[in-house]
PDB file of C-alpha atoms in Angstrom:
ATOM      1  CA  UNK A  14       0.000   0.000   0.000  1.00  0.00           C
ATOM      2  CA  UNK A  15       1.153   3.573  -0.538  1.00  0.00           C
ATOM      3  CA  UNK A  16       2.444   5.263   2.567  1.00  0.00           C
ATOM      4  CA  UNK A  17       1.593   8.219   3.793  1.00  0.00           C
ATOM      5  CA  UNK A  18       3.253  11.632   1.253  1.00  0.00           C
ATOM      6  CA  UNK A  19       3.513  15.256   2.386  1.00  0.00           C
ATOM      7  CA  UNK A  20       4.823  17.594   0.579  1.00  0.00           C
ATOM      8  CA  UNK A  21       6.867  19.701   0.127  1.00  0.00           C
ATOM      9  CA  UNK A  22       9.725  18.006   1.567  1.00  0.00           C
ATOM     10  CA  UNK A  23      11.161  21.088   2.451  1.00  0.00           C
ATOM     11  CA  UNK A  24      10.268  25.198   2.637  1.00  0.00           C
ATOM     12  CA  UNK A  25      12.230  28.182   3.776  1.00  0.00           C
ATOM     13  CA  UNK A  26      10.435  31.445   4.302  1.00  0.00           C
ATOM     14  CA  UNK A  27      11.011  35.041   6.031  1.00  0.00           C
ATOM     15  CA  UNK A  28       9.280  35.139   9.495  1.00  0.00           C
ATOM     16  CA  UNK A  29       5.977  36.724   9.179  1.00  0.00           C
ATOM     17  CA  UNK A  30       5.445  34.834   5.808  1.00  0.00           C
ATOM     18  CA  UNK A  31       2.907  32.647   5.500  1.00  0.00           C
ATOM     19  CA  UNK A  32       3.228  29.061   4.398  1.00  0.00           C
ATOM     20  CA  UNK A  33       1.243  25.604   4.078  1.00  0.00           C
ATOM     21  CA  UNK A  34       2.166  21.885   4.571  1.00  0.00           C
ATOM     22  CA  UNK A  35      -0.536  19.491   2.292  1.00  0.00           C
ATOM     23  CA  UNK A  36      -0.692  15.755   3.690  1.00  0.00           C
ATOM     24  CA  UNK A  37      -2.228  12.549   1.638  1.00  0.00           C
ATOM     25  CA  UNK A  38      -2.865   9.411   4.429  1.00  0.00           C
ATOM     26  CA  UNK A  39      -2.940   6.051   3.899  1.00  0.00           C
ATOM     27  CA  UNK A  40      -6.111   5.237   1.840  1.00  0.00           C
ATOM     28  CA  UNK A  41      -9.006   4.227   4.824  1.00  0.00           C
ATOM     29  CA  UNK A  42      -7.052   5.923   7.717  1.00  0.00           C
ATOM     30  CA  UNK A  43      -9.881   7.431   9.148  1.00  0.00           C
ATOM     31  CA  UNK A  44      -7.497   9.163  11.845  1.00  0.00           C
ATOM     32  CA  UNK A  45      -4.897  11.819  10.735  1.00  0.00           C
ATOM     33  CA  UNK A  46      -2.349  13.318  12.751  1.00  0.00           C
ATOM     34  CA  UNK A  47      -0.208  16.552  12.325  1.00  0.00           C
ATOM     35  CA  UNK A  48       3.315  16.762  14.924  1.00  0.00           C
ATOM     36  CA  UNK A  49       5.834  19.149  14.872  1.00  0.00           C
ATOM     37  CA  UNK A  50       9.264  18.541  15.697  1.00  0.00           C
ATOM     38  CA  UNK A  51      11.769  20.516  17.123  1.00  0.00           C
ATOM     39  CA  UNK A  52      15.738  19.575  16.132  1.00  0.00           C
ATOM     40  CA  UNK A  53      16.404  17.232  19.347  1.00  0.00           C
ATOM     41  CA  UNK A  54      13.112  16.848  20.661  1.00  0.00           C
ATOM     42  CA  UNK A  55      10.321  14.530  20.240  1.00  0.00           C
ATOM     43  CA  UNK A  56       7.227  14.801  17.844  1.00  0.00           C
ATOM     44  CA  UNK A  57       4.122  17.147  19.412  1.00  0.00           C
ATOM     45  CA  UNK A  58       1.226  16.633  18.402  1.00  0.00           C
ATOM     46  CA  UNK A  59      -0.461  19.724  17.176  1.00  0.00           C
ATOM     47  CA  UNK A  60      -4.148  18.522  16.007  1.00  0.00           C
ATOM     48  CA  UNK A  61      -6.076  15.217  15.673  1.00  0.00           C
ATOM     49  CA  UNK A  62      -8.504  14.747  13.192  1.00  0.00           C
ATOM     50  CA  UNK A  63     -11.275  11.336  12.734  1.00  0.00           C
ATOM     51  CA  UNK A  64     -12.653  11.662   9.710  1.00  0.00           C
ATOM     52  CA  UNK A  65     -12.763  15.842   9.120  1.00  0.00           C
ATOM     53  CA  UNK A  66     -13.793  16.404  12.400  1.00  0.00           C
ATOM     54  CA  UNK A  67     -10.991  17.990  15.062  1.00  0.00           C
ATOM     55  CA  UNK A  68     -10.595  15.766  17.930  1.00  0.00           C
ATOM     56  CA  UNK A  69      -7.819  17.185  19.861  1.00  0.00           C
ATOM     57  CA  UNK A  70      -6.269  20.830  18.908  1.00  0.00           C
ATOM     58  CA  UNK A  71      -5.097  21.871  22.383  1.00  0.00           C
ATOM     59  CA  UNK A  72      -1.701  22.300  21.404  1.00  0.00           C
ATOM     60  CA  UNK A  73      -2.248  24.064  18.620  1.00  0.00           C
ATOM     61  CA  UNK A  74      -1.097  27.448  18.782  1.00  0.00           C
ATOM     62  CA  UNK A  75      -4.949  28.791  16.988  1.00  0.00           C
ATOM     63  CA  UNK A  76      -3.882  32.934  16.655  1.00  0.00           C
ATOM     64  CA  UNK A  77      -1.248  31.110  14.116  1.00  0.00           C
ATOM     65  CA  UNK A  78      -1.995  27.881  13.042  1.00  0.00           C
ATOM     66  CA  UNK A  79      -4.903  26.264  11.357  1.00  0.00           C
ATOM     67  CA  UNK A  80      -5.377  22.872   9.863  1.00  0.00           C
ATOM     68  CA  UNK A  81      -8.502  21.410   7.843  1.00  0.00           C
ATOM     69  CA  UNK A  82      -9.212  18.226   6.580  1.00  0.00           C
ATOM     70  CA  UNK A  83     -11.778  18.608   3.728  1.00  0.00           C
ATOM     71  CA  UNK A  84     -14.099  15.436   2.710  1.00  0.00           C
ATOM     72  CA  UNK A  85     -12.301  13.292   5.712  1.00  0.00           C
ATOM     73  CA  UNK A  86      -9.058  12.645   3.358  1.00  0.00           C
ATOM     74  CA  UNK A  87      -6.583  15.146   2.465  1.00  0.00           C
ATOM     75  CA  UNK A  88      -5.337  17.781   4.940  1.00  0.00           C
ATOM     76  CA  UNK A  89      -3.389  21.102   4.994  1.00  0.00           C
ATOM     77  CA  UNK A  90      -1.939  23.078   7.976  1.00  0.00           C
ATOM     78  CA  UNK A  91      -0.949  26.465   7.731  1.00  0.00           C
ATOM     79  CA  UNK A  92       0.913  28.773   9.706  1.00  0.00           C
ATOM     80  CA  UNK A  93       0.473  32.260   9.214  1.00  0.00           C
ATOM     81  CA  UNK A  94       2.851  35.084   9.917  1.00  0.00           C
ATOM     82  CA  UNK A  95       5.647  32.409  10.809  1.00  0.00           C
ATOM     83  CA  UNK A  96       7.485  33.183  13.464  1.00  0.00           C
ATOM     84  CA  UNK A  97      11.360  31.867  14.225  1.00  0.00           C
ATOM     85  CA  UNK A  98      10.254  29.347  16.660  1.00  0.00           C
ATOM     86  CA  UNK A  99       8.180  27.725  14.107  1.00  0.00           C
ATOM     87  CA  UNK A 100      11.244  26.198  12.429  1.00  0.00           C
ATOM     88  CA  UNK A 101      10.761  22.275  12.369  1.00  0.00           C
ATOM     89  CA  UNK A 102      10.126  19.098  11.177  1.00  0.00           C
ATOM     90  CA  UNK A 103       6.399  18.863  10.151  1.00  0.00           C
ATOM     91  CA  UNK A 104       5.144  15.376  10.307  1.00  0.00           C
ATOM     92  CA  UNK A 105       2.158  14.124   9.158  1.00  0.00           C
ATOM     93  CA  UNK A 106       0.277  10.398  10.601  1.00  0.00           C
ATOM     94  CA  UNK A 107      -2.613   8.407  10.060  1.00  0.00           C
ATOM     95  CA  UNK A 108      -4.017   5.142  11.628  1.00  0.00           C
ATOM     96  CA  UNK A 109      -6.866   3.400  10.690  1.00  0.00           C
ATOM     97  CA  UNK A 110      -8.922   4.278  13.940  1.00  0.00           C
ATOM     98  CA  UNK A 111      -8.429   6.198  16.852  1.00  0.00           C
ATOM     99  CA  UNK A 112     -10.214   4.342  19.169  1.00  0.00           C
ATOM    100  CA  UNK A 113      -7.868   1.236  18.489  1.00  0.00           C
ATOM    101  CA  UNK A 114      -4.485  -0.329  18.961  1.00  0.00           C
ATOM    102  CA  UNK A 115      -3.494   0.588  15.353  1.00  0.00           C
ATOM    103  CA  UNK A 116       0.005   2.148  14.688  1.00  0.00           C
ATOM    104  CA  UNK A 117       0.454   5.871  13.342  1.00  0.00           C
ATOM    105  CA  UNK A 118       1.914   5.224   9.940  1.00  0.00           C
ATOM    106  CA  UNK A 119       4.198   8.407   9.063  1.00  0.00           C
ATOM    107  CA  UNK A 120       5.280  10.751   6.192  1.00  0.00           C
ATOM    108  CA  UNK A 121       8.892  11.804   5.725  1.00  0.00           C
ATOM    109  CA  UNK A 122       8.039  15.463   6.861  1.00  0.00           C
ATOM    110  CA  UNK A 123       8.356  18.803   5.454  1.00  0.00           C
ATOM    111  CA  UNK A 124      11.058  20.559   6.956  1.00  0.00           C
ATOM    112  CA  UNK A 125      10.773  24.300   7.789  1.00  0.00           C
ATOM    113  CA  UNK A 126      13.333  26.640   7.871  1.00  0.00           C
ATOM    114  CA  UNK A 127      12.146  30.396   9.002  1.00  0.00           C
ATOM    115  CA  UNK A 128      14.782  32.960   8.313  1.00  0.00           C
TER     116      UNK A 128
ATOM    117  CA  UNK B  24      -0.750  14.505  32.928  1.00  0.00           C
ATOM    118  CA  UNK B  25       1.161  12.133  31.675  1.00  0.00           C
ATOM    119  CA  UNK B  26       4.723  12.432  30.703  1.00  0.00           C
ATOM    120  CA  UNK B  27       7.567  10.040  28.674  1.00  0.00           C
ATOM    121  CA  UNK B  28      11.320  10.207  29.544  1.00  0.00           C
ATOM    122  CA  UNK B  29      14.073   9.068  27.933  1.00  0.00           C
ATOM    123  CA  UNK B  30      17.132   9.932  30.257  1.00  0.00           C
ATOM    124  CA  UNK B  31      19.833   8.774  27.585  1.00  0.00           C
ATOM    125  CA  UNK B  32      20.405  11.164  24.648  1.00  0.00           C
ATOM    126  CA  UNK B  33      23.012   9.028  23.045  1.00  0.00           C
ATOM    127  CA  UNK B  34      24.345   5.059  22.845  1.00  0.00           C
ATOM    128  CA  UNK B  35      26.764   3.432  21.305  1.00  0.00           C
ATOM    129  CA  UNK B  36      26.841  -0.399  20.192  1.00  0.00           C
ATOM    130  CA  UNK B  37      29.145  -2.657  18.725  1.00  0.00           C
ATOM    131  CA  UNK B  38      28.430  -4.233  15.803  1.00  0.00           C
ATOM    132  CA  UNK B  39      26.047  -8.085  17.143  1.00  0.00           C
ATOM    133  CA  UNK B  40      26.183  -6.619  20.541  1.00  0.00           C
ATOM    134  CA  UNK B  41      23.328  -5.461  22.581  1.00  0.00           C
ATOM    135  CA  UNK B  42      22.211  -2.472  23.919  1.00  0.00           C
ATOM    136  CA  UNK B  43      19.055  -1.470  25.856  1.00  0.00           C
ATOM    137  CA  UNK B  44      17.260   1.722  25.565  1.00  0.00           C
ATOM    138  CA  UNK B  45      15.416   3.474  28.827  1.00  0.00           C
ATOM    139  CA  UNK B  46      12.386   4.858  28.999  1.00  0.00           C
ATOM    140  CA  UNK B  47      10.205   5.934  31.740  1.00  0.00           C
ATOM    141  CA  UNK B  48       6.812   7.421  31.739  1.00  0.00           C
ATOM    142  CA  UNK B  49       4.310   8.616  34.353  1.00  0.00           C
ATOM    143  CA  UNK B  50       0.615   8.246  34.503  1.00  0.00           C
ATOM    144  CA  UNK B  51      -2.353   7.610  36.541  1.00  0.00           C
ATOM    145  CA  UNK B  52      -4.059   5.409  34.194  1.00  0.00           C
ATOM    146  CA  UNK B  53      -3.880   1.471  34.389  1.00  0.00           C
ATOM    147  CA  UNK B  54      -4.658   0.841  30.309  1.00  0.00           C
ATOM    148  CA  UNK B  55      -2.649   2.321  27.890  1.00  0.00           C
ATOM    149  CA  UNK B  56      -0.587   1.102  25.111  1.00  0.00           C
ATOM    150  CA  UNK B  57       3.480   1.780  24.712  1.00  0.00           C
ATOM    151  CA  UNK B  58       5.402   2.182  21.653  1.00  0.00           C
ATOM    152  CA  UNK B  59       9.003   2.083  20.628  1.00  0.00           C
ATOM    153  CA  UNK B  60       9.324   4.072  16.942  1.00  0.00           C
ATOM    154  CA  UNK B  61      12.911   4.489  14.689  1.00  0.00           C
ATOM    155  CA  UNK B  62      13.614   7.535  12.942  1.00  0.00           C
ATOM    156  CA  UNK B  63      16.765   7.391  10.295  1.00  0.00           C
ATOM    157  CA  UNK B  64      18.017  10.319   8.753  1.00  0.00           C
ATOM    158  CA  UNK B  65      15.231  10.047   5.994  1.00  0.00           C
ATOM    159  CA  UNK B  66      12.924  11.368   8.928  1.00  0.00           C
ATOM    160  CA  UNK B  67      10.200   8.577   8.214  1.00  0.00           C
ATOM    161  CA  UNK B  68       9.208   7.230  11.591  1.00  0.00           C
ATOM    162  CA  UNK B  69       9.025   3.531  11.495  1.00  0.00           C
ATOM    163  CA  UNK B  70       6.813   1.277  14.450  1.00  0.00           C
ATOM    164  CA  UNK B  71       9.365  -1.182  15.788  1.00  0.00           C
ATOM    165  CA  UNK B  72       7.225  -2.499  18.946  1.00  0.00           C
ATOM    166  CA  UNK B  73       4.288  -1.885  20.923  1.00  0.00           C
ATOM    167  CA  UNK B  74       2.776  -3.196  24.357  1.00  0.00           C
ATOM    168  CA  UNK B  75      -0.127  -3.082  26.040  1.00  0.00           C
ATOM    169  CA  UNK B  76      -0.466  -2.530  29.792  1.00  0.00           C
ATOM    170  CA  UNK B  77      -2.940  -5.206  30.474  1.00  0.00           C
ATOM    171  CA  UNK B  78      -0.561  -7.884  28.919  1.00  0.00           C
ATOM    172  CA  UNK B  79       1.902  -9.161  31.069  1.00  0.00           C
ATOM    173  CA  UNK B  80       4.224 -10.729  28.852  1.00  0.00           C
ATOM    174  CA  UNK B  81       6.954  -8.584  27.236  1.00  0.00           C
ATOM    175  CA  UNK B  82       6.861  -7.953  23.666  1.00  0.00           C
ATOM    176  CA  UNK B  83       9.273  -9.329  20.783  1.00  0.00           C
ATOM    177  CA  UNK B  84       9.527  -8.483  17.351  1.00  0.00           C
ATOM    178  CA  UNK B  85      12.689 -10.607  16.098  1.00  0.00           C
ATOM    179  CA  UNK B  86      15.644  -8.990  17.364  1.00  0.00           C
ATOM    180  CA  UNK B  87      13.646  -6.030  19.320  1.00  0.00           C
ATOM    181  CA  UNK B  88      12.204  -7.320  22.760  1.00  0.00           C
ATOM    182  CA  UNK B  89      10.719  -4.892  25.403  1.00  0.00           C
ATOM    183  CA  UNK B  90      11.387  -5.100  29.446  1.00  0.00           C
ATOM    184  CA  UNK B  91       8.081  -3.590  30.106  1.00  0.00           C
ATOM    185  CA  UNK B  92       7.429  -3.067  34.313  1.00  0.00           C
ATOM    186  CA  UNK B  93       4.422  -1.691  35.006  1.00  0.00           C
ATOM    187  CA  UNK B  94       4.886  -0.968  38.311  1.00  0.00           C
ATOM    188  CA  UNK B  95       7.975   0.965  38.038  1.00  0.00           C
ATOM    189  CA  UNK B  96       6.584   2.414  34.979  1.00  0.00           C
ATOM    190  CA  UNK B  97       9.650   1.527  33.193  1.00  0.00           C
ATOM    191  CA  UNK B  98       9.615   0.452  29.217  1.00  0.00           C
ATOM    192  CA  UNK B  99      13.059  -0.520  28.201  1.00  0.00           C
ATOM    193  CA  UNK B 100      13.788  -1.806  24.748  1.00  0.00           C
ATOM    194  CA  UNK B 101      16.483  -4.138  23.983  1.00  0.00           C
ATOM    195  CA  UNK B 102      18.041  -4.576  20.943  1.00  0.00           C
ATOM    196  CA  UNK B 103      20.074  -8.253  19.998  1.00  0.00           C
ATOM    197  CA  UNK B 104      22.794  -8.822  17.376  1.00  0.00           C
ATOM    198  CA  UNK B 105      22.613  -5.047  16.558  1.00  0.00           C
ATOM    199  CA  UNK B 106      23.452  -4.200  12.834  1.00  0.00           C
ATOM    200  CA  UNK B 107      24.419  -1.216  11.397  1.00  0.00           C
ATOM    201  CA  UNK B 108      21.095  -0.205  10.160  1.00  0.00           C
ATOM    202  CA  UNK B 109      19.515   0.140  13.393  1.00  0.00           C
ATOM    203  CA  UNK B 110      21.704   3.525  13.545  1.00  0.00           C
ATOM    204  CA  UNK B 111      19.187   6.218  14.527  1.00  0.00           C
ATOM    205  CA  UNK B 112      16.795   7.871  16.779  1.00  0.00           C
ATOM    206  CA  UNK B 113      14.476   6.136  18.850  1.00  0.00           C
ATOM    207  CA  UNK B 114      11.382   7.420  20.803  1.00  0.00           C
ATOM    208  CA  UNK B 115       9.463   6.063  23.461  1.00  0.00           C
ATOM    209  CA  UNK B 116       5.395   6.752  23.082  1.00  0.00           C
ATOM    210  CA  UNK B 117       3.100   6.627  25.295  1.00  0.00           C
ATOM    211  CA  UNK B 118      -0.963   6.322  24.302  1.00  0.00           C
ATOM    212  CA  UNK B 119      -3.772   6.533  26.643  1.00  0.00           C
ATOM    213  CA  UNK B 120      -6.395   4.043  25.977  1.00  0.00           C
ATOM    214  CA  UNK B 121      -9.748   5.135  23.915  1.00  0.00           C
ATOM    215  CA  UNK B 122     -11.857   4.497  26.961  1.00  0.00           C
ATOM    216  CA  UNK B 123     -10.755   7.377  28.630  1.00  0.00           C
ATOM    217  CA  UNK B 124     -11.570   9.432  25.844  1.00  0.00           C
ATOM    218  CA  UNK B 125      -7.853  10.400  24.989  1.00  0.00           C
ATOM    219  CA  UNK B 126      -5.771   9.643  22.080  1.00  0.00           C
ATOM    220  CA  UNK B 127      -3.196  11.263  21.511  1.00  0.00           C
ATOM    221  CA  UNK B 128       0.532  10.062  21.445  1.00  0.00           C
ATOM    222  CA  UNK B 129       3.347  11.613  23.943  1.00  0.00           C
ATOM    223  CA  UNK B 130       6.732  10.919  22.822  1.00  0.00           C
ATOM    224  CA  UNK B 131       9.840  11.065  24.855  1.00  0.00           C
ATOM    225  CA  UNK B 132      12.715  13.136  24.060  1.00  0.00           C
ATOM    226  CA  UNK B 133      14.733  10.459  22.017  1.00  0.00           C
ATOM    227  CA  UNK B 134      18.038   8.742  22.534  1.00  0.00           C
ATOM    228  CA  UNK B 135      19.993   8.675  19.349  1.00  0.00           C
ATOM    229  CA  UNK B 136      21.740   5.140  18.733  1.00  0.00           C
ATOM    230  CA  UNK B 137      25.111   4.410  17.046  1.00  0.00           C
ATOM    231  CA  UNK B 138      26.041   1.150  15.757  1.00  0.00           C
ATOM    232  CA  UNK B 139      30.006   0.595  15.508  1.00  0.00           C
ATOM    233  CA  UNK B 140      31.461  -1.402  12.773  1.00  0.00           C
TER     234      UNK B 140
END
């Protein structure tokens, strides 16, 4: 089966720019996840989706970020103005349903570079 | 809330040796699920083992094997015959179970692994 593909695989931008990450899951996954890691720290999740609805956003800094998930398959976040702190590994999951045992399968990442 | 630990930034490992990873995690639940994942350089993070709480026996996936004590709240994986291409990153997860209405995934910090030739 096809894994899961983000792209682009990498951006750089001027803080205050605005920019957006696109993510294609596994075909079926009804769960899609969106992390962002930091150069030597673990993945964070930022927002959950099941299906297109938003199950957990908490960390999600909202006056910045936003993230959709049109027709329960495709997804985009976007940050907008980036600041220097945003710079990171963007990485995208899905499973094939939240409430189970499954394992996140994961893209390769976009990685963002904020100058 | 519940936090993962992984007090070892860096190991080093001989070539067929074995080396164990540490990982600790706190919570108040008694059902939850624990996951070791690899990251190579190609950033692509890759399952390599999973337990459950309510299962007592450790888990083994060839050469990966888990020391998982619930009690301590310790989840230690242990890797056998080590090759070069287990070179990279690994992270601990923990995942509350469904039933308590939470899903998402904390990962430790990482501890980056070096194989010597």
């Amino acid at each position: 089966e096809a894994g899961v593909a983000q792209s682009p695989r990498y951006k750089i931008i001027e803080k205050r720019q605005s920019v957006a990450f696109w993510c294609n899951p596994i075909s079926g996954h009804a769960t899609l996840y969106w992390y962002q890691q930091i150069l030597g720290q673990g993945p964070k999740l930022l927002i959950q989706f099941q299906n297109n609805g938003v199950v957990d956003d908490s960390q999600l800094p909202k006056d910045r970020f936003s993230a959709e998930r049109l027709k329960g398959v495709d997804s985009t976040l976007k940050i907008q103005p980036a600041k220097l702190e945003d710079s990171a590994v963007y990485l995208c999951a899905s499973s094939s349903w939240g409430g189970s045992n499954q394992p996140q399968h994961f893209g390769d990442g976009t990685r963002l570079s904020i100058l | 809330a519940q936090t993962v630990t992984q007090s070892q930034p860096e190991m080093s490992v001989q070539e067929a040796e074995t080396v164990t990873l540490s990982c600790t995690y706190d919570t108040s639940e008694s059902d939850y699920y624990l996951f070791w994942y690899k990251q190579p350089p190609s950033r692509q993070m890759i399952l390599v083992i999973r337990q459950e709480a309510y299962k007592q026996q450790n888990a083994t996936e060839n050469r990966f094997s888990v020391n998982f004590q619930k009690a301590a709240k310790s989840f230690s994986l242990k890797i056998s015959d080590s090759q070069l291409g287990d070179a990279a990153m690994y992270f601990c997860a923990y995942r509350a179970s469904p039933r308590f209405g939470t899903y998402k995934y904390i990962f430790g910090t990482g501890t980056r692994l070096k194989v010597l030739a």
